[in-house]
Amino acid sequence: MHLLVLGAWPELANQLVGLPARVSLLQAPGAANAREAAWAHHYVEVDYTGLDQGMRAAAEIHAEDPVDLVIGPREASLAVVGEIARKLGVPSMPGPVESLGADKAEVRRLLNGGGCHQVPYRVCLRPDDLTAFVSEHGFPAIVKPANGFASFGVHTVTGPDDVDPAWAHAGDVGFGAVLAEKLLTGQEYSVETLSVDGRHEVVAVTEKLTTGAPYFVETGHIVPARLDTPALTAVGQEALRALTAIGHRLGPSHVEVIRTEDGPAVIEINRRLGGDRIWELVQLATGRDMAREALLHAAGVAFEPAKVPPNAAVIRYLYSTVDARSVTTLPHNAAAGVPGLVRVEFSVAGGARVRPVLSSKGRLGYVLVHGVDSERAVQAAAQAYDAVTAALLR
C-alpha cells in the first residue's frame, strides 16, 4: 500500500517509520529539518496548503507509483487533501472525501438534521446580520470565523455593545464569513474517537479548562474527564451521533462538546487527533496510541490495541492576564519534584514582552503531568503550574 501524507509533525512522522506501507510525505519547507527524507518513499518540501503546489507534487508522485490513500493529519491541509483525493480518484483519511468541507455552517446544518442537540446558527456577512441573529435568538451568542480553526477569532456576544467588538475580532483573522451561534453554556469536554468503515469508537473523554468569556482560550486538559459513567456515556454518544450525521467514516476525530442543562451538545468536530497534546494525554492515560492505530487501520494491518491499567494525565497551559515580561532565564526546573511531572515546555523567549492571552497562539508554554487518577493528576498539575508561573513573569 502507498500512503501519501500531507504534513506530519515530528511525533507523527516517528509513527510512520517502519509502517508496513510505502509512505510519501509532502512537508512544509524546513518543517522537520528534512530528516524524514532518509526513510520516506518520496519526500517533497512544498507548501502543501496551496492547492496548485500540493496537487502538482501529489500528481507527480502518483504518476511514478500510484497512491492508495491520501492522509491529512492537520486541519490546514484538509481542503487540499480532498482535492487531491478527488483528482487522483483515491480515498482519504479523514474520509470519505465528499465530507471534507470546512464550512462550519454546513456542519451545523448536518448536525441539526442528524438527530443531534439543536443549536440555532446563522452565517453573517456584515454586522447587521449578527444584530439580526441576536435579535431573533437572544443573548448570549458566540461568533467565530466560518472556516477558522483553534480558538482564533472566537468571541462571545452578551449584549448590544459586544456586537461590533465581536465582529471585528472574528473578522480580523482573515478567514472570511462569520458564523453566529446560540451560546451553549456548561462544562466543556472533547471526545477522542477512532473510526473505521463508519464504526466509531470512543477512546477517551477529555475535560477542558478555558479562560471563559469572551475568548474561551483553552488553558488545560484532563484525561480522563471527571465524570461518572452515565455522564461519560451520554457525552460519548452525542459525539458518535455527530460523526454519523456528517458522514465521517475513517480516521481519528476530536469532537468538542458542552454538557448543557438539556444534555450534551456538539460545539465543533475536528477530524484529526486532538491538538494541544491531547493525543499524548490519551496515550499516557490509556496506553492507546491513536496516531499509530489510525495509520495501521489505513495500511490494512490487523492489530490489538494496547491494554494498560487506567490512569490519568493533565496539561496546564501557561499564560498571562496582564502586560508583563518573561524572566531572562526561563525556569525549566521550577517544578522539579512535582509528582508525575513529564515535562515543562516554554513557547516564549527569555526576556520577551507578553500580553493578556486572546487565543491559543498567545500561550507561553505548558506543564504536563501523569498520575494514577484524574484528581491526583489535577493536583500535581496545579502545583507545577503555580511554581512555573510564579517564576516565569516579572
Short mmCIF file of C-alpha atoms in Angstrom, two decimals:
data_model
loop_
_atom_site.label_atom_id
_atom_site.label_comp_id
_atom_site.label_asym_id
_atom_site.label_seq_id
_atom_site.Cartn_x
_atom_site.Cartn_y
_atom_site.Cartn_z
CA MET A 1 0.00 0.00 0.00
CA HIS A 2 1.18 3.52 -0.84
CA LEU A 3 0.18 6.29 1.61
CA LEU A 4 0.55 9.98 0.78
CA VAL A 5 0.72 12.17 3.93
CA LEU A 6 0.39 15.96 3.82
CA GLY A 7 2.24 17.38 6.80
CA ALA A 8 3.49 15.28 9.70
CA TRP A 9 4.72 16.89 12.91
CA PRO A 10 7.78 15.13 14.42
CA GLU A 11 5.92 12.72 16.72
CA LEU A 12 3.58 11.63 13.93
CA ALA A 13 6.49 11.26 11.50
CA ASN A 14 8.11 8.89 14.00
CA GLN A 15 5.00 6.69 13.83
CA LEU A 16 5.37 6.40 10.07
CA VAL A 17 8.83 4.81 10.35
CA GLY A 18 8.57 1.05 9.87
CA LEU A 19 4.89 1.18 8.90
CA PRO A 20 4.14 -1.80 6.60
CA ALA A 21 3.42 0.50 3.66
CA ARG A 22 5.21 2.86 1.31
CA VAL A 23 4.92 6.35 2.79
CA SER A 24 5.37 9.50 0.73
CA LEU A 25 5.47 12.85 2.50
CA LEU A 26 4.64 16.39 1.47
CA GLN A 27 6.23 18.60 4.13
CA ALA A 28 6.38 22.35 4.54
CA PRO A 29 9.89 23.63 3.78
CA GLY A 30 12.08 23.27 6.86
CA ALA A 31 9.23 21.90 8.97
CA ALA A 32 11.22 18.96 10.27
CA ASN A 33 14.74 19.70 9.01
CA ALA A 34 14.18 17.21 6.19
CA ARG A 35 15.05 14.28 8.48
CA GLU A 36 12.17 12.23 7.04
CA ALA A 37 13.85 12.33 3.62
CA ALA A 38 16.11 9.46 4.71
CA TRP A 39 13.31 6.93 5.03
CA ALA A 40 10.30 8.29 3.10
CA HIS A 41 9.39 6.58 -0.17
CA HIS A 42 9.06 10.07 -1.68
CA TYR A 43 9.85 13.26 0.20
CA VAL A 44 8.85 16.66 -1.20
CA GLU A 45 9.15 20.01 0.54
CA VAL A 46 6.26 22.12 -0.67
CA ASP A 47 3.57 24.47 0.60
CA TYR A 48 1.01 21.66 0.72
CA THR A 49 -1.73 24.07 1.89
CA GLY A 50 -1.58 25.70 -1.54
CA LEU A 51 -3.77 23.76 -3.96
CA ASP A 52 -1.62 24.22 -7.06
CA GLN A 53 1.66 23.24 -5.42
CA GLY A 54 0.19 20.38 -3.38
CA MET A 55 -1.73 18.97 -6.35
CA ARG A 56 1.29 19.16 -8.65
CA ALA A 57 3.54 17.32 -6.18
CA ALA A 58 0.89 14.66 -5.49
CA ALA A 59 0.27 14.09 -9.20
CA GLU A 60 3.99 13.59 -9.88
CA ILE A 61 4.26 11.04 -7.06
CA HIS A 62 1.10 9.26 -8.22
CA ALA A 63 2.36 9.04 -11.80
CA GLU A 64 5.50 7.23 -10.65
CA ASP A 65 3.84 4.99 -8.05
CA PRO A 66 0.01 5.11 -7.73
CA VAL A 67 -1.18 6.36 -4.37
CA ASP A 68 -3.76 4.24 -2.50
CA LEU A 69 -4.76 6.67 0.28
CA VAL A 70 -4.24 10.40 0.98
CA ILE A 71 -3.86 11.35 4.66
CA GLY A 72 -4.33 14.83 6.13
CA PRO A 73 -3.41 14.98 9.84
CA ARG A 74 -3.74 18.78 10.04
CA GLU A 75 -6.82 20.94 9.57
CA ALA A 76 -4.91 23.34 7.33
CA SER A 77 -4.32 20.56 4.79
CA LEU A 78 -7.85 19.11 4.57
CA ALA A 79 -9.08 21.18 1.62
CA VAL A 80 -6.05 20.14 -0.42
CA VAL A 81 -6.34 16.51 0.75
CA GLY A 82 -9.91 16.46 -0.52
CA GLU A 83 -8.98 17.90 -3.89
CA ILE A 84 -6.02 15.53 -4.33
CA ALA A 85 -8.17 12.53 -3.45
CA ARG A 86 -10.89 13.61 -5.89
CA LYS A 87 -8.49 14.23 -8.78
CA LEU A 88 -6.46 11.07 -8.21
CA GLY A 89 -9.61 9.00 -7.62
CA VAL A 90 -8.40 7.58 -4.29
CA PRO A 91 -9.87 7.57 -0.76
CA SER A 92 -8.73 9.85 2.03
CA MET A 93 -8.22 9.79 5.79
CA PRO A 94 -10.21 11.54 7.17
CA GLY A 95 -12.86 10.33 4.81
CA PRO A 96 -14.86 9.97 2.78
CA VAL A 97 -13.57 12.75 0.58
CA GLU A 98 -17.02 14.18 -0.17
CA SER A 99 -17.46 15.06 3.53
CA LEU A 100 -14.22 17.04 3.91
CA GLY A 101 -15.72 20.52 3.58
CA ALA A 102 -14.54 23.04 6.16
CA ASP A 103 -17.79 25.03 6.17
CA LYS A 104 -18.84 25.15 9.83
CA ALA A 105 -22.34 26.32 8.94
CA GLU A 106 -22.82 23.24 6.76
CA VAL A 107 -21.57 21.06 9.61
CA ARG A 108 -24.11 22.67 11.95
CA ARG A 109 -26.87 22.07 9.40
CA LEU A 110 -25.95 18.40 9.21
CA LEU A 111 -25.80 18.08 13.00
CA ASN A 112 -29.19 19.73 13.48
CA GLY A 113 -30.65 17.45 10.84
CA GLY A 114 -28.94 14.30 12.10
CA GLY A 115 -30.58 13.88 15.49
CA CYS A 116 -28.04 15.88 17.47
CA HIS A 117 -28.75 18.62 20.02
CA GLN A 118 -30.32 21.55 18.11
CA VAL A 119 -28.28 24.78 18.02
CA PRO A 120 -29.55 27.95 16.23
CA TYR A 121 -26.98 29.45 13.84
CA ARG A 122 -26.54 31.96 11.02
CA VAL A 123 -23.79 32.85 8.53
CA CYS A 124 -23.13 36.58 8.86
CA LEU A 125 -21.63 38.66 6.06
CA ARG A 126 -21.91 42.01 7.87
CA PRO A 127 -22.55 43.29 11.39
CA ASP A 128 -26.25 43.80 10.64
CA ASP A 129 -26.61 40.03 10.13
CA LEU A 130 -25.20 39.43 13.60
CA THR A 131 -27.55 42.04 15.07
CA ALA A 132 -30.49 40.33 13.39
CA PHE A 133 -29.41 36.93 14.73
CA VAL A 134 -29.23 38.05 18.36
CA SER A 135 -32.50 39.95 17.96
CA GLU A 136 -34.16 36.70 16.94
CA HIS A 137 -32.44 34.26 19.29
CA GLY A 138 -31.38 36.49 22.15
CA PHE A 139 -28.15 36.84 24.09
CA PRO A 140 -25.67 35.35 24.67
CA ALA A 141 -24.31 34.24 21.31
CA ILE A 142 -20.89 33.24 20.08
CA VAL A 143 -19.24 34.23 16.83
CA LYS A 144 -16.33 32.57 15.07
CA PRO A 145 -14.78 32.51 11.59
CA ALA A 146 -16.89 30.20 9.43
CA ASN A 147 -13.73 28.46 8.20
CA GLY A 148 -11.37 29.06 11.11
CA PHE A 149 -9.58 26.71 13.45
CA ALA A 150 -8.22 26.56 17.02
CA SER A 151 -9.58 29.48 19.08
CA PHE A 152 -8.70 32.19 16.54
CA GLY A 153 -11.44 34.79 16.23
CA VAL A 154 -13.84 33.29 18.78
CA HIS A 155 -15.80 35.91 20.71
CA THR A 156 -18.96 35.99 22.83
CA VAL A 157 -21.79 38.49 22.41
CA THR A 158 -23.53 39.13 25.71
CA GLY A 159 -25.30 42.39 24.80
CA PRO A 160 -25.65 45.03 22.06
CA ASP A 161 -22.33 46.67 22.96
CA ASP A 162 -20.49 43.43 22.12
CA VAL A 163 -21.65 43.20 18.51
CA ASP A 164 -19.03 45.47 16.95
CA PRO A 165 -16.05 44.18 19.01
CA ALA A 166 -17.08 40.57 18.36
CA TRP A 167 -17.46 41.22 14.65
CA ALA A 168 -14.05 42.86 14.47
CA HIS A 169 -12.38 40.07 16.47
CA ALA A 170 -13.89 37.26 14.38
CA GLY A 171 -13.41 39.03 11.05
CA ASP A 172 -9.87 40.30 11.57
CA VAL A 173 -8.31 36.81 11.49
CA GLY A 174 -8.98 36.71 7.75
CA PHE A 175 -10.99 33.51 7.36
CA GLY A 176 -13.94 35.09 5.54
CA ALA A 177 -17.56 34.96 6.70
CA VAL A 178 -18.52 34.85 10.37
CA LEU A 179 -20.70 32.15 11.91
CA ALA A 180 -23.03 33.15 14.75
CA GLU A 181 -24.48 30.50 17.06
CA LYS A 182 -26.54 30.49 20.22
CA LEU A 183 -24.02 30.22 23.05
CA LEU A 184 -24.04 26.83 24.74
CA THR A 185 -23.36 27.06 28.47
CA GLY A 186 -21.93 24.35 30.68
CA GLN A 187 -18.70 22.44 31.23
CA GLU A 188 -16.73 21.75 28.05
CA TYR A 189 -15.34 18.36 27.05
CA SER A 190 -13.88 16.75 23.98
CA VAL A 191 -14.35 13.19 22.79
CA GLU A 192 -11.36 11.47 21.18
CA THR A 193 -12.53 8.89 18.65
CA LEU A 194 -11.30 6.46 16.04
CA SER A 195 -13.46 5.44 13.06
CA VAL A 196 -13.04 2.51 10.65
CA ASP A 197 -15.57 1.88 7.87
CA GLY A 198 -18.13 4.06 9.67
CA ARG A 199 -17.76 2.25 13.00
CA HIS A 200 -16.93 4.85 15.65
CA GLU A 201 -15.13 4.17 18.93
CA VAL A 202 -14.77 6.49 21.91
CA VAL A 203 -11.15 6.17 23.05
CA ALA A 204 -11.27 8.88 25.75
CA VAL A 205 -13.24 11.86 27.02
CA THR A 206 -11.21 14.98 27.84
CA GLU A 207 -12.23 17.63 30.36
CA LYS A 208 -11.27 21.10 29.19
CA LEU A 209 -10.23 24.23 31.06
CA THR A 210 -10.68 27.64 29.39
CA THR A 211 -10.34 31.32 30.15
CA GLY A 212 -14.12 31.64 29.79
CA ALA A 213 -15.82 34.59 28.09
CA PRO A 214 -15.16 36.42 25.94
CA TYR A 215 -12.41 34.43 24.14
CA PHE A 216 -12.63 30.89 25.58
CA VAL A 217 -8.94 30.17 25.11
CA GLU A 218 -8.18 26.61 26.19
CA THR A 219 -5.82 26.58 29.17
CA GLY A 220 -5.74 22.92 30.13
CA HIS A 221 -6.97 19.38 29.50
CA ILE A 222 -7.68 16.44 31.81
CA VAL A 223 -7.82 12.80 30.61
CA PRO A 224 -10.00 11.09 31.63
CA ALA A 225 -12.70 13.65 32.35
CA ARG A 226 -14.00 13.72 35.91
CA LEU A 227 -17.47 12.38 35.08
CA ASP A 228 -19.46 9.41 36.29
CA THR A 229 -20.20 6.55 33.89
CA PRO A 230 -23.68 7.72 32.77
CA ALA A 231 -22.37 11.22 32.02
CA LEU A 232 -19.35 9.86 30.14
CA THR A 233 -21.64 7.63 28.10
CA ALA A 234 -24.01 10.49 27.23
CA VAL A 235 -21.16 12.77 26.11
CA GLY A 236 -19.62 9.98 24.03
CA GLN A 237 -22.90 9.03 22.38
CA GLU A 238 -23.58 12.61 21.30
CA ALA A 239 -20.13 12.74 19.70
CA LEU A 240 -20.76 9.49 17.83
CA ARG A 241 -24.14 10.75 16.59
CA ALA A 242 -22.36 13.84 15.29
CA LEU A 243 -19.78 11.81 13.37
CA THR A 244 -22.54 9.77 11.76
CA ALA A 245 -24.50 12.92 10.92
CA ILE A 246 -21.63 14.49 8.96
CA GLY A 247 -20.80 11.23 7.15
CA HIS A 248 -17.41 10.60 8.74
CA ARG A 249 -16.18 7.03 8.19
CA LEU A 250 -12.39 6.81 8.53
CA GLY A 251 -9.78 8.28 10.84
CA PRO A 252 -9.42 9.95 14.23
CA SER A 253 -11.66 12.81 15.36
CA HIS A 254 -11.70 15.34 18.18
CA VAL A 255 -15.31 16.29 18.93
CA GLU A 256 -15.89 19.28 21.23
CA VAL A 257 -18.98 19.02 23.43
CA ILE A 258 -20.73 21.17 26.06
CA ARG A 259 -22.80 19.50 28.81
CA THR A 260 -25.79 21.85 28.86
CA GLU A 261 -28.77 21.61 31.19
CA ASP A 262 -30.63 19.94 28.31
CA GLY A 263 -27.89 17.39 27.63
CA PRO A 264 -24.62 17.24 25.68
CA ALA A 265 -24.33 19.42 22.58
CA VAL A 266 -21.56 19.45 19.99
CA ILE A 267 -19.62 22.69 19.51
CA GLU A 268 -17.27 21.60 16.73
CA ILE A 269 -15.92 18.49 15.03
CA ASN A 270 -12.23 18.36 14.21
CA ARG A 271 -11.42 15.40 12.00
CA ARG A 272 -7.95 14.83 13.32
CA LEU A 273 -6.19 13.89 16.53
CA GLY A 274 -6.86 16.23 19.43
CA GLY A 275 -4.39 19.09 19.39
CA ASP A 276 -2.79 20.73 22.43
CA ARG A 277 -1.06 17.37 23.01
CA ILE A 278 -4.36 15.70 23.87
CA TRP A 279 -3.19 12.76 21.78
CA GLU A 280 -0.26 12.42 24.22
CA LEU A 281 -2.53 12.72 27.25
CA VAL A 282 -4.67 9.90 25.83
CA GLN A 283 -1.63 7.71 25.34
CA LEU A 284 -0.36 8.39 28.87
CA ALA A 285 -3.79 7.72 30.40
CA THR A 286 -4.96 4.75 28.32
CA GLY A 287 -1.91 3.29 26.61
CA ARG A 288 -3.67 3.79 23.27
CA ASP A 289 -1.51 5.37 20.56
CA MET A 290 -4.25 6.84 18.37
CA ALA A 291 -1.88 8.02 15.65
CA ARG A 292 -0.29 4.60 15.26
CA GLU A 293 -3.64 2.82 15.35
CA ALA A 294 -5.10 5.11 12.69
CA LEU A 295 -2.10 4.53 10.43
CA LEU A 296 -2.31 0.75 10.90
CA HIS A 297 -6.00 0.89 10.03
CA ALA A 298 -5.11 2.90 6.94
CA ALA A 299 -2.49 0.34 5.92
CA GLY A 300 -4.97 -2.52 6.44
CA VAL A 301 -2.90 -4.15 9.19
CA ALA A 302 -4.64 -6.21 11.89
CA PHE A 303 -3.58 -5.42 15.46
CA GLU A 304 -4.77 -5.46 19.07
CA PRO A 305 -4.92 -2.10 20.91
CA ALA A 306 -2.64 -1.79 23.93
CA LYS A 307 -4.16 -2.77 27.27
CA VAL A 308 -2.85 -1.00 30.36
CA PRO A 309 -4.33 -0.16 33.77
CA PRO A 310 -6.29 3.11 33.50
CA ASN A 311 -4.65 6.21 34.92
CA ALA A 312 -4.65 9.92 34.08
CA ALA A 313 -2.74 12.81 32.50
CA VAL A 314 -3.16 16.59 32.70
CA ILE A 315 -1.73 19.51 30.77
CA ARG A 316 -1.90 23.12 32.01
CA TYR A 317 -1.01 25.93 29.62
CA LEU A 318 0.96 28.93 30.87
CA TYR A 319 -0.45 32.35 30.05
CA SER A 320 -0.58 35.92 31.29
CA THR A 321 -3.60 38.02 32.24
CA VAL A 322 -1.61 41.28 32.24
CA ASP A 323 1.11 43.02 30.24
CA ALA A 324 4.37 41.64 31.59
CA ARG A 325 7.80 40.38 30.63
CA SER A 326 9.24 36.89 30.99
CA VAL A 327 12.36 36.40 33.07
CA THR A 328 15.64 36.36 31.17
CA THR A 329 16.48 32.78 32.14
CA LEU A 330 13.41 30.59 31.75
CA PRO A 331 12.61 28.50 34.88
CA HIS A 332 12.87 25.00 33.41
CA ASN A 333 13.45 23.45 36.84
CA ALA A 334 10.82 25.40 38.78
CA ALA A 335 8.51 22.35 39.02
CA ALA A 336 11.23 19.82 39.86
CA GLY A 337 9.96 17.35 42.42
CA VAL A 338 6.28 17.60 41.45
CA PRO A 339 4.87 14.03 41.46
CA GLY A 340 4.38 12.63 37.97
CA LEU A 341 5.90 15.60 36.14
CA VAL A 342 6.51 14.64 32.50
CA ARG A 343 7.89 17.95 31.20
CA VAL A 344 7.84 21.73 31.29
CA GLU A 345 7.89 23.40 27.87
CA PHE A 346 8.11 27.10 27.01
CA SER A 347 6.97 28.80 23.80
CA VAL A 348 8.12 32.25 24.94
CA ALA A 349 11.66 33.56 24.75
CA GLY A 350 13.54 34.78 27.80
CA GLY A 351 13.01 38.49 28.41
CA ALA A 352 10.09 38.68 25.95
CA ARG A 353 7.17 41.02 26.44
CA VAL A 354 3.88 39.15 26.93
CA ARG A 355 0.28 40.33 26.77
CA PRO A 356 -3.03 39.00 28.09
CA VAL A 357 -3.95 35.86 26.20
CA LEU A 358 -6.54 36.28 23.40
CA SER A 359 -6.02 32.98 21.55
CA SER A 360 -4.05 29.75 21.83
CA LYS A 361 -1.23 31.46 19.96
CA GLY A 362 -0.67 33.77 22.95
CA ARG A 363 0.05 30.99 25.44
CA LEU A 364 3.54 30.84 26.93
CA GLY A 365 4.14 27.10 27.29
CA TYR A 366 2.82 24.23 29.35
CA VAL A 367 3.34 21.77 32.19
CA LEU A 368 2.41 18.12 31.66
CA VAL A 369 1.90 15.55 34.43
CA HIS A 370 0.92 11.90 34.72
CA GLY A 371 -0.94 10.38 37.69
CA VAL A 372 -2.82 7.33 38.92
CA ASP A 373 -6.17 9.11 38.68
CA SER A 374 -7.57 12.42 37.46
CA GLU A 375 -7.87 14.12 40.85
CA ARG A 376 -4.27 13.46 41.83
CA ALA A 377 -3.01 14.42 38.37
CA VAL A 378 -5.00 17.67 38.56
CA GLN A 379 -3.47 18.48 41.95
CA ALA A 380 0.05 17.78 40.70
CA ALA A 381 -0.54 19.87 37.56
CA ALA A 382 -1.76 22.79 39.67
CA GLN A 383 1.35 22.54 41.83
CA ALA A 384 3.61 22.55 38.76
CA TYR A 385 1.66 25.36 37.10
CA ASP A 386 1.82 27.60 40.16
CA ALA A 387 5.55 27.03 40.62
CA VAL A 388 6.41 27.75 36.99
CA THR A 389 4.07 30.74 36.66
CA ALA A 390 5.47 32.37 39.80
CA ALA A 391 8.99 32.07 38.40
CA LEU A 392 8.23 32.97 34.78
CA LEU A 393 6.87 36.55 34.77
CA ARG A 394 8.22 39.78 36.22
#
